[in-house]
Amino acid sequence: MRTEPLVLLSKRELEKMRHAGRTAAELLQHLEPMVKPGVSTLAINDAAERWTRSRGAKSAPLGYKGFPKSICTSVNEVVCHGIPNAKQILRQGDIINIDVTPLVDGYHGDTSKTFFVGKPSPVAQKLVEVTEECLRRGIAAVKPGARTGDIGAAIQEYAESQGFSVVRNFAGHGVHRVFHTEPEILHFGKRGTGKKLRAGMVFTIEPMINEGTWEVDILDDGWTAVTQDRKLSAQFEHTLAVTDSGVEILTLL
Ligand code: MF3
Ligand code: CO
Ligand code: CO
């Protein structure tokens, strides 16, 4: 669905995106110490909602297309869009992606990280490290004149070289006043294909990398995406701006 045409942000709008992006990064930093055995995903959600309000911001996911909570919490086999729940208690050895999107002064900062609950298994450790490196390599492919396919190819080549798979059903996206818009950033593909990047474009890169098959199921809640084989999935996300010289990561502290 095309929500609005691809826009290039003005200097003034980029400054607002920097503020939203920094706020998103601070929120993740605020939540990280809660990632411990015995904590429910709802407790993390509620802490996120409180912190966001205290900043005079809003949680963009809350009510977005009917999403019921303020953040996404995706544990183990959950690929993305996990719904925080009081009955879901973190356990030693889990991995959890926390995805936050505060809406600050009309602009969205969208970022996520996968955290370890206690000590990870060797495969969980490798999957999470590879996924973070996929995001780094995707970001490194961003500069004016490059194409969206260059980002996807960089991510897919590295993930598959490490024996993992790239989820196809969800993509990075343009983000500014609108939460999800053009351009679509696939996390797989071919170099030299796709839209040409230009200074002023702002979008996310948010690879979801799976231990086994890339295919996903959607649970009956209509949101939770899980791996079809129920093996692990990890994700990292940043919001980025294309600059004259390359790329600026907006969701850093
Ligand atoms: N933050 C997610 C993303 O990276 C989107 C969450 S939308 C929700 O695009 F409705 F699931 F919250
Ligand atoms: Co996100
Ligand atoms: Co996103």
PDB file of C-alpha atoms in Angstrom, residues 93-95 114-116 118-133 158 164 211 232 234 236:
ATOM      1  CA  GLY A  93      18.349 -18.102  28.191  1.00  0.00           C
ATOM      2  CA  ASP A  94      15.571 -16.253  26.327  1.00  0.00           C
ATOM      3  CA  ILE A  95      16.305 -13.641  23.692  1.00  0.00           C
ATOM      4  CA  THR A 114      17.647  -7.992  20.717  1.00  0.00           C
ATOM      5  CA  PHE A 115      18.766  -8.582  24.312  1.00  0.00           C
ATOM      6  CA  PHE A 116      19.861 -11.715  26.174  1.00  0.00           C
ATOM      7  CA  GLY A 118      20.956 -14.031  31.381  1.00  0.00           C
ATOM      8  CA  LYS A 119      23.418 -16.271  29.575  1.00  0.00           C
ATOM      9  CA  PRO A 120      22.509 -17.212  25.963  1.00  0.00           C
ATOM     10  CA  SER A 121      22.969 -20.595  24.292  1.00  0.00           C
ATOM     11  CA  PRO A 122      25.817 -20.667  21.741  1.00  0.00           C
ATOM     12  CA  VAL A 123      23.381 -20.598  18.792  1.00  0.00           C
ATOM     13  CA  ALA A 124      21.392 -17.688  20.288  1.00  0.00           C
ATOM     14  CA  GLN A 125      24.615 -15.776  20.860  1.00  0.00           C
ATOM     15  CA  LYS A 126      25.741 -16.332  17.270  1.00  0.00           C
ATOM     16  CA  LEU A 127      22.326 -15.478  15.799  1.00  0.00           C
ATOM     17  CA  VAL A 128      22.117 -12.191  17.698  1.00  0.00           C
ATOM     18  CA  GLU A 129      25.703 -11.223  16.820  1.00  0.00           C
ATOM     19  CA  VAL A 130      25.149 -12.041  13.141  1.00  0.00           C
ATOM     20  CA  THR A 131      21.892 -10.058  13.076  1.00  0.00           C
ATOM     21  CA  GLU A 132      23.556  -6.970  14.539  1.00  0.00           C
ATOM     22  CA  GLU A 133      26.351  -7.307  11.976  1.00  0.00           C
ATOM     23  CA  TYR A 158      26.248 -12.109   5.267  1.00  0.00           C
ATOM     24  CA  PHE A 164      21.011 -18.265   8.798  1.00  0.00           C
ATOM     25  CA  GLU A 211      18.115 -19.735  12.849  1.00  0.00           C
ATOM     26  CA  LEU A 232      14.951 -18.570  17.022  1.00  0.00           C
ATOM     27  CA  ALA A 234      16.568 -11.981  16.075  1.00  0.00           C
ATOM     28  CA  PHE A 236      17.988  -5.004  15.171  1.00  0.00           C
TER      29      PHE A 236
END
